[in-house]
Amino acid sequence: MSTTVETELYATADFCLIPMAAPESSVAIFIAECQRVLEKSGLVYSMHGYGTNIEGPWSSVCNAIRACHEAVHAQGIPRIATDIRIGTRTDRPADGKVNEGKVKRVEEILEKSSGSV
C-alpha cells in the first residue's frame, strides 16, 4: 500500500483590484486597505503602480485576493473587477522569493551587457 502526499502548488500572482463606482477618482484608500489585508496574510507581496505581486501556496494566494475583495466591499464599494495572472512551476523549489528572483535575473543580464544597471 503506497501513500501519496500531495504538495500544494506554489503560486506567484500579479493582480490588479479595481474598485468600481468609487465616490472619487482616486482609489488609493481602497488599495491601502487591500495592502493591510495582505500584510496580515503573512504572504510575500509587493505593490507596484498597477497592481500587486503576491506569492505563496495556491489556496493562500487565492484566499488573500478574496479577503481583499471582502475588505474593499466592506468600505462601501458595491462592485470590484480584478485582473489576475497566476503562474506555477514544479521544476524549482519555492523559496518565497520567486518574483524577487525573476527581477534579479533580468538585472544580472542587463549588468553583464552594459557594465552596470
mmCIF file with all atom_site columns, C-alpha atoms in Angstrom:
data_model
loop_
_atom_site.group_PDB
_atom_site.id
_atom_site.type_symbol
_atom_site.label_atom_id
_atom_site.label_alt_id
_atom_site.label_comp_id
_atom_site.label_asym_id
_atom_site.label_entity_id
_atom_site.label_seq_id
_atom_site.pdbx_PDB_ins_code
_atom_site.Cartn_x
_atom_site.Cartn_y
_atom_site.Cartn_z
_atom_site.occupancy
_atom_site.B_iso_or_equiv
_atom_site.pdbx_formal_charge
_atom_site.auth_seq_id
_atom_site.auth_comp_id
_atom_site.auth_asym_id
_atom_site.auth_atom_id
_atom_site.pdbx_PDB_model_num
ATOM 1   C CA . MET A 1 1   ? 0.000   0.000  0.000   1.00 0.00 ? 1   MET A CA 1
ATOM 2   C CA . SER A 1 2   ? 1.511   3.329  -1.036  1.00 0.00 ? 2   SER A CA 1
ATOM 3   C CA . THR A 1 3   ? 0.682   6.676  0.416   1.00 0.00 ? 3   THR A CA 1
ATOM 4   C CA . THR A 1 4   ? 0.879   9.739  -1.780  1.00 0.00 ? 4   THR A CA 1
ATOM 5   C CA . VAL A 1 5   ? 1.191   13.099 -0.116  1.00 0.00 ? 5   VAL A CA 1
ATOM 6   C CA . GLU A 1 6   ? 0.250   15.910 -2.432  1.00 0.00 ? 6   GLU A CA 1
ATOM 7   C CA . THR A 1 7   ? 2.054   19.189 -2.043  1.00 0.00 ? 7   THR A CA 1
ATOM 8   C CA . GLU A 1 8   ? 0.026   22.266 -2.765  1.00 0.00 ? 8   GLU A CA 1
ATOM 9   C CA . LEU A 1 9   ? 1.177   24.228 -5.781  1.00 0.00 ? 9   LEU A CA 1
ATOM 10  C CA . TYR A 1 10  ? 3.244   27.301 -5.014  1.00 0.00 ? 10  TYR A CA 1
ATOM 11  C CA . ALA A 1 11  ? 1.798   30.219 -6.945  1.00 0.00 ? 11  ALA A CA 1
ATOM 12  C CA . THR A 1 12  ? 3.051   33.612 -7.981  1.00 0.00 ? 12  THR A CA 1
ATOM 13  C CA . ALA A 1 13  ? 0.310   36.026 -8.907  1.00 0.00 ? 13  ALA A CA 1
ATOM 14  C CA . ASP A 1 14  ? 0.000   39.536 -10.188 1.00 0.00 ? 14  ASP A CA 1
ATOM 15  C CA . PHE A 1 15  ? -3.378  41.104 -9.525  1.00 0.00 ? 15  PHE A CA 1
ATOM 16  C CA . CYS A 1 16  ? -4.979  44.453 -10.068 1.00 0.00 ? 16  CYS A CA 1
ATOM 17  C CA . LEU A 1 17  ? -8.059  45.107 -7.934  1.00 0.00 ? 17  LEU A CA 1
ATOM 18  C CA . ILE A 1 18  ? -10.277 47.805 -9.414  1.00 0.00 ? 18  ILE A CA 1
ATOM 19  C CA . PRO A 1 19  ? -12.983 49.313 -7.176  1.00 0.00 ? 19  PRO A CA 1
ATOM 20  C CA . MET A 1 20  ? -15.964 50.274 -9.345  1.00 0.00 ? 20  MET A CA 1
ATOM 21  C CA . ALA A 1 21  ? -18.257 53.224 -8.605  1.00 0.00 ? 21  ALA A CA 1
ATOM 22  C CA . ALA A 1 22  ? -15.867 54.753 -6.078  1.00 0.00 ? 22  ALA A CA 1
ATOM 23  C CA . PRO A 1 23  ? -17.019 58.158 -4.839  1.00 0.00 ? 23  PRO A CA 1
ATOM 24  C CA . GLU A 1 24  ? -13.775 59.823 -6.027  1.00 0.00 ? 24  GLU A CA 1
ATOM 25  C CA . SER A 1 25  ? -11.467 59.214 -8.966  1.00 0.00 ? 25  SER A CA 1
ATOM 26  C CA . SER A 1 26  ? -8.632  58.103 -6.656  1.00 0.00 ? 26  SER A CA 1
ATOM 27  C CA . VAL A 1 27  ? -8.954  54.564 -5.333  1.00 0.00 ? 27  VAL A CA 1
ATOM 28  C CA . ALA A 1 28  ? -5.809  54.777 -3.157  1.00 0.00 ? 28  ALA A CA 1
ATOM 29  C CA . ILE A 1 29  ? -7.709  54.400 0.141   1.00 0.00 ? 29  ILE A CA 1
ATOM 30  C CA . PHE A 1 30  ? -9.195  51.120 -1.082  1.00 0.00 ? 30  PHE A CA 1
ATOM 31  C CA . ILE A 1 31  ? -5.865  49.806 -2.315  1.00 0.00 ? 31  ILE A CA 1
ATOM 32  C CA . ALA A 1 32  ? -4.310  50.763 1.028   1.00 0.00 ? 32  ALA A CA 1
ATOM 33  C CA . GLU A 1 33  ? -6.944  48.625 2.751   1.00 0.00 ? 33  GLU A CA 1
ATOM 34  C CA . CYS A 1 34  ? -6.075  45.720 0.472   1.00 0.00 ? 34  CYS A CA 1
ATOM 35  C CA . GLN A 1 35  ? -2.391  46.154 1.370   1.00 0.00 ? 35  GLN A CA 1
ATOM 36  C CA . ARG A 1 36  ? -3.340  45.951 5.073   1.00 0.00 ? 36  ARG A CA 1
ATOM 37  C CA . VAL A 1 37  ? -5.096  42.657 4.352   1.00 0.00 ? 37  VAL A CA 1
ATOM 38  C CA . LEU A 1 38  ? -2.039  41.310 2.543   1.00 0.00 ? 38  LEU A CA 1
ATOM 39  C CA . GLU A 1 39  ? 0.222   42.334 5.429   1.00 0.00 ? 39  GLU A CA 1
ATOM 40  C CA . LYS A 1 40  ? -1.920  40.229 7.785   1.00 0.00 ? 40  LYS A CA 1
ATOM 41  C CA . SER A 1 41  ? -1.838  37.267 5.371   1.00 0.00 ? 41  SER A CA 1
ATOM 42  C CA . GLY A 1 42  ? 1.825   36.568 6.028   1.00 0.00 ? 42  GLY A CA 1
ATOM 43  C CA . LEU A 1 43  ? 2.430   36.019 2.301   1.00 0.00 ? 43  LEU A CA 1
ATOM 44  C CA . VAL A 1 44  ? 5.228   37.597 0.306   1.00 0.00 ? 44  VAL A CA 1
ATOM 45  C CA . TYR A 1 45  ? 3.802   40.539 -1.651  1.00 0.00 ? 45  TYR A CA 1
ATOM 46  C CA . SER A 1 46  ? 4.915   43.707 -3.365  1.00 0.00 ? 46  SER A CA 1
ATOM 47  C CA . MET A 1 47  ? 2.737   46.562 -4.569  1.00 0.00 ? 47  MET A CA 1
ATOM 48  C CA . HIS A 1 48  ? 3.587   48.305 -7.835  1.00 0.00 ? 48  HIS A CA 1
ATOM 49  C CA . GLY A 1 49  ? 1.955   51.118 -9.789  1.00 0.00 ? 49  GLY A CA 1
ATOM 50  C CA . TYR A 1 50  ? -0.745  49.000 -11.417 1.00 0.00 ? 50  TYR A CA 1
ATOM 51  C CA . GLY A 1 51  ? -1.244  46.126 -9.025  1.00 0.00 ? 51  GLY A CA 1
ATOM 52  C CA . THR A 1 52  ? 0.377   43.759 -6.577  1.00 0.00 ? 52  THR A CA 1
ATOM 53  C CA . ASN A 1 53  ? 2.611   40.707 -6.869  1.00 0.00 ? 53  ASN A CA 1
ATOM 54  C CA . ILE A 1 54  ? 1.876   38.008 -4.303  1.00 0.00 ? 54  ILE A CA 1
ATOM 55  C CA . GLU A 1 55  ? 3.276   34.539 -3.801  1.00 0.00 ? 55  GLU A CA 1
ATOM 56  C CA . GLY A 1 56  ? 2.657   31.519 -1.627  1.00 0.00 ? 56  GLY A CA 1
ATOM 57  C CA . PRO A 1 57  ? 0.592   28.345 -1.597  1.00 0.00 ? 57  PRO A CA 1
ATOM 58  C CA . TRP A 1 58  ? -2.136  28.455 -4.282  1.00 0.00 ? 58  TRP A CA 1
ATOM 59  C CA . SER A 1 59  ? -5.057  28.436 -1.843  1.00 0.00 ? 59  SER A CA 1
ATOM 60  C CA . SER A 1 60  ? -3.463  31.091 0.377   1.00 0.00 ? 60  SER A CA 1
ATOM 61  C CA . VAL A 1 61  ? -2.883  33.401 -2.587  1.00 0.00 ? 61  VAL A CA 1
ATOM 62  C CA . CYS A 1 62  ? -6.497  32.998 -3.734  1.00 0.00 ? 62  CYS A CA 1
ATOM 63  C CA . ASN A 1 63  ? -7.779  33.461 -0.176  1.00 0.00 ? 63  ASN A CA 1
ATOM 64  C CA . ALA A 1 64  ? -5.770  36.666 0.195   1.00 0.00 ? 64  ALA A CA 1
ATOM 65  C CA . ILE A 1 65  ? -7.213  38.107 -3.020  1.00 0.00 ? 65  ILE A CA 1
ATOM 66  C CA . ARG A 1 66  ? -10.706 37.141 -1.848  1.00 0.00 ? 66  ARG A CA 1
ATOM 67  C CA . ALA A 1 67  ? -10.013 38.829 1.510   1.00 0.00 ? 67  ALA A CA 1
ATOM 68  C CA . CYS A 1 68  ? -9.009  41.997 -0.366  1.00 0.00 ? 68  CYS A CA 1
ATOM 69  C CA . HIS A 1 69  ? -12.367 41.928 -2.154  1.00 0.00 ? 69  HIS A CA 1
ATOM 70  C CA . GLU A 1 70  ? -14.196 41.470 1.142   1.00 0.00 ? 70  GLU A CA 1
ATOM 71  C CA . ALA A 1 71  ? -12.312 44.353 2.770   1.00 0.00 ? 71  ALA A CA 1
ATOM 72  C CA . VAL A 1 72  ? -12.965 46.755 -0.100  1.00 0.00 ? 72  VAL A CA 1
ATOM 73  C CA . HIS A 1 73  ? -16.655 45.764 -0.253  1.00 0.00 ? 73  HIS A CA 1
ATOM 74  C CA . ALA A 1 74  ? -16.800 46.453 3.499   1.00 0.00 ? 74  ALA A CA 1
ATOM 75  C CA . GLN A 1 75  ? -15.685 50.020 2.722   1.00 0.00 ? 75  GLN A CA 1
ATOM 76  C CA . GLY A 1 76  ? -18.866 50.530 0.712   1.00 0.00 ? 76  GLY A CA 1
ATOM 77  C CA . ILE A 1 77  ? -17.733 49.645 -2.804  1.00 0.00 ? 77  ILE A CA 1
ATOM 78  C CA . PRO A 1 78  ? -20.536 47.641 -4.454  1.00 0.00 ? 78  PRO A CA 1
ATOM 79  C CA . ARG A 1 79  ? -18.536 46.320 -7.439  1.00 0.00 ? 79  ARG A CA 1
ATOM 80  C CA . ILE A 1 80  ? -14.941 45.232 -7.869  1.00 0.00 ? 80  ILE A CA 1
ATOM 81  C CA . ALA A 1 81  ? -13.210 43.991 -11.002 1.00 0.00 ? 81  ALA A CA 1
ATOM 82  C CA . THR A 1 82  ? -9.901  42.177 -10.616 1.00 0.00 ? 82  THR A CA 1
ATOM 83  C CA . ASP A 1 83  ? -7.419  41.090 -13.254 1.00 0.00 ? 83  ASP A CA 1
ATOM 84  C CA . ILE A 1 84  ? -5.315  38.146 -12.080 1.00 0.00 ? 84  ILE A CA 1
ATOM 85  C CA . ARG A 1 85  ? -2.367  36.396 -13.707 1.00 0.00 ? 85  ARG A CA 1
ATOM 86  C CA . ILE A 1 86  ? -1.113  33.305 -11.836 1.00 0.00 ? 86  ILE A CA 1
ATOM 87  C CA . GLY A 1 87  ? 1.976   31.266 -12.552 1.00 0.00 ? 87  GLY A CA 1
ATOM 88  C CA . THR A 1 88  ? 3.182   27.988 -11.089 1.00 0.00 ? 88  THR A CA 1
ATOM 89  C CA . ARG A 1 89  ? 6.223   25.853 -11.674 1.00 0.00 ? 89  ARG A CA 1
ATOM 90  C CA . THR A 1 90  ? 7.277   22.494 -10.364 1.00 0.00 ? 90  THR A CA 1
ATOM 91  C CA . ASP A 1 91  ? 10.871  22.360 -11.583 1.00 0.00 ? 91  ASP A CA 1
ATOM 92  C CA . ARG A 1 92  ? 12.291  24.557 -8.813  1.00 0.00 ? 92  ARG A CA 1
ATOM 93  C CA . PRO A 1 93  ? 11.761  24.716 -5.080  1.00 0.00 ? 93  PRO A CA 1
ATOM 94  C CA . ALA A 1 94  ? 9.577   27.541 -3.797  1.00 0.00 ? 94  ALA A CA 1
ATOM 95  C CA . ASP A 1 95  ? 11.669  29.757 -1.556  1.00 0.00 ? 95  ASP A CA 1
ATOM 96  C CA . GLY A 1 96  ? 9.388   32.737 -1.020  1.00 0.00 ? 96  GLY A CA 1
ATOM 97  C CA . LYS A 1 97  ? 11.479  34.847 -3.382  1.00 0.00 ? 97  LYS A CA 1
ATOM 98  C CA . VAL A 1 98  ? 10.178  33.814 -6.800  1.00 0.00 ? 98  VAL A CA 1
ATOM 99  C CA . ASN A 1 99  ? 9.274   37.303 -8.017  1.00 0.00 ? 99  ASN A CA 1
ATOM 100 C CA . GLU A 1 100 ? 12.406  38.789 -6.474  1.00 0.00 ? 100 GLU A CA 1
ATOM 101 C CA . GLY A 1 101 ? 14.494  36.166 -8.269  1.00 0.00 ? 101 GLY A CA 1
ATOM 102 C CA . LYS A 1 102 ? 12.920  36.975 -11.624 1.00 0.00 ? 102 LYS A CA 1
ATOM 103 C CA . VAL A 1 103 ? 13.792  40.654 -11.288 1.00 0.00 ? 103 VAL A CA 1
ATOM 104 C CA . LYS A 1 104 ? 17.297  39.869 -10.068 1.00 0.00 ? 104 LYS A CA 1
ATOM 105 C CA . ARG A 1 105 ? 17.960  37.609 -13.065 1.00 0.00 ? 105 ARG A CA 1
ATOM 106 C CA . VAL A 1 106 ? 16.995  40.341 -15.555 1.00 0.00 ? 106 VAL A CA 1
ATOM 107 C CA . GLU A 1 107 ? 19.134  42.872 -13.685 1.00 0.00 ? 107 GLU A CA 1
ATOM 108 C CA . GLU A 1 108 ? 22.102  40.474 -13.870 1.00 0.00 ? 108 GLU A CA 1
ATOM 109 C CA . ILE A 1 109 ? 21.665  40.152 -17.638 1.00 0.00 ? 109 ILE A CA 1
ATOM 110 C CA . LEU A 1 110 ? 21.481  43.925 -18.036 1.00 0.00 ? 110 LEU A CA 1
ATOM 111 C CA . GLU A 1 111 ? 24.562  44.387 -15.884 1.00 0.00 ? 111 GLU A CA 1
ATOM 112 C CA . LYS A 1 112 ? 26.580  41.935 -17.997 1.00 0.00 ? 112 LYS A CA 1
ATOM 113 C CA . SER A 1 113 ? 25.550  43.589 -21.253 1.00 0.00 ? 113 SER A CA 1
ATOM 114 C CA . SER A 1 114 ? 26.059  47.203 -20.169 1.00 0.00 ? 114 SER A CA 1
ATOM 115 C CA . GLY A 1 115 ? 28.553  47.023 -17.364 1.00 0.00 ? 115 GLY A CA 1
ATOM 116 C CA . SER A 1 116 ? 26.075  48.395 -14.794 1.00 0.00 ? 116 SER A CA 1
ATOM 117 C CA . VAL A 1 117 ? 22.358  48.657 -14.130 1.00 0.00 ? 117 VAL A CA 1
#
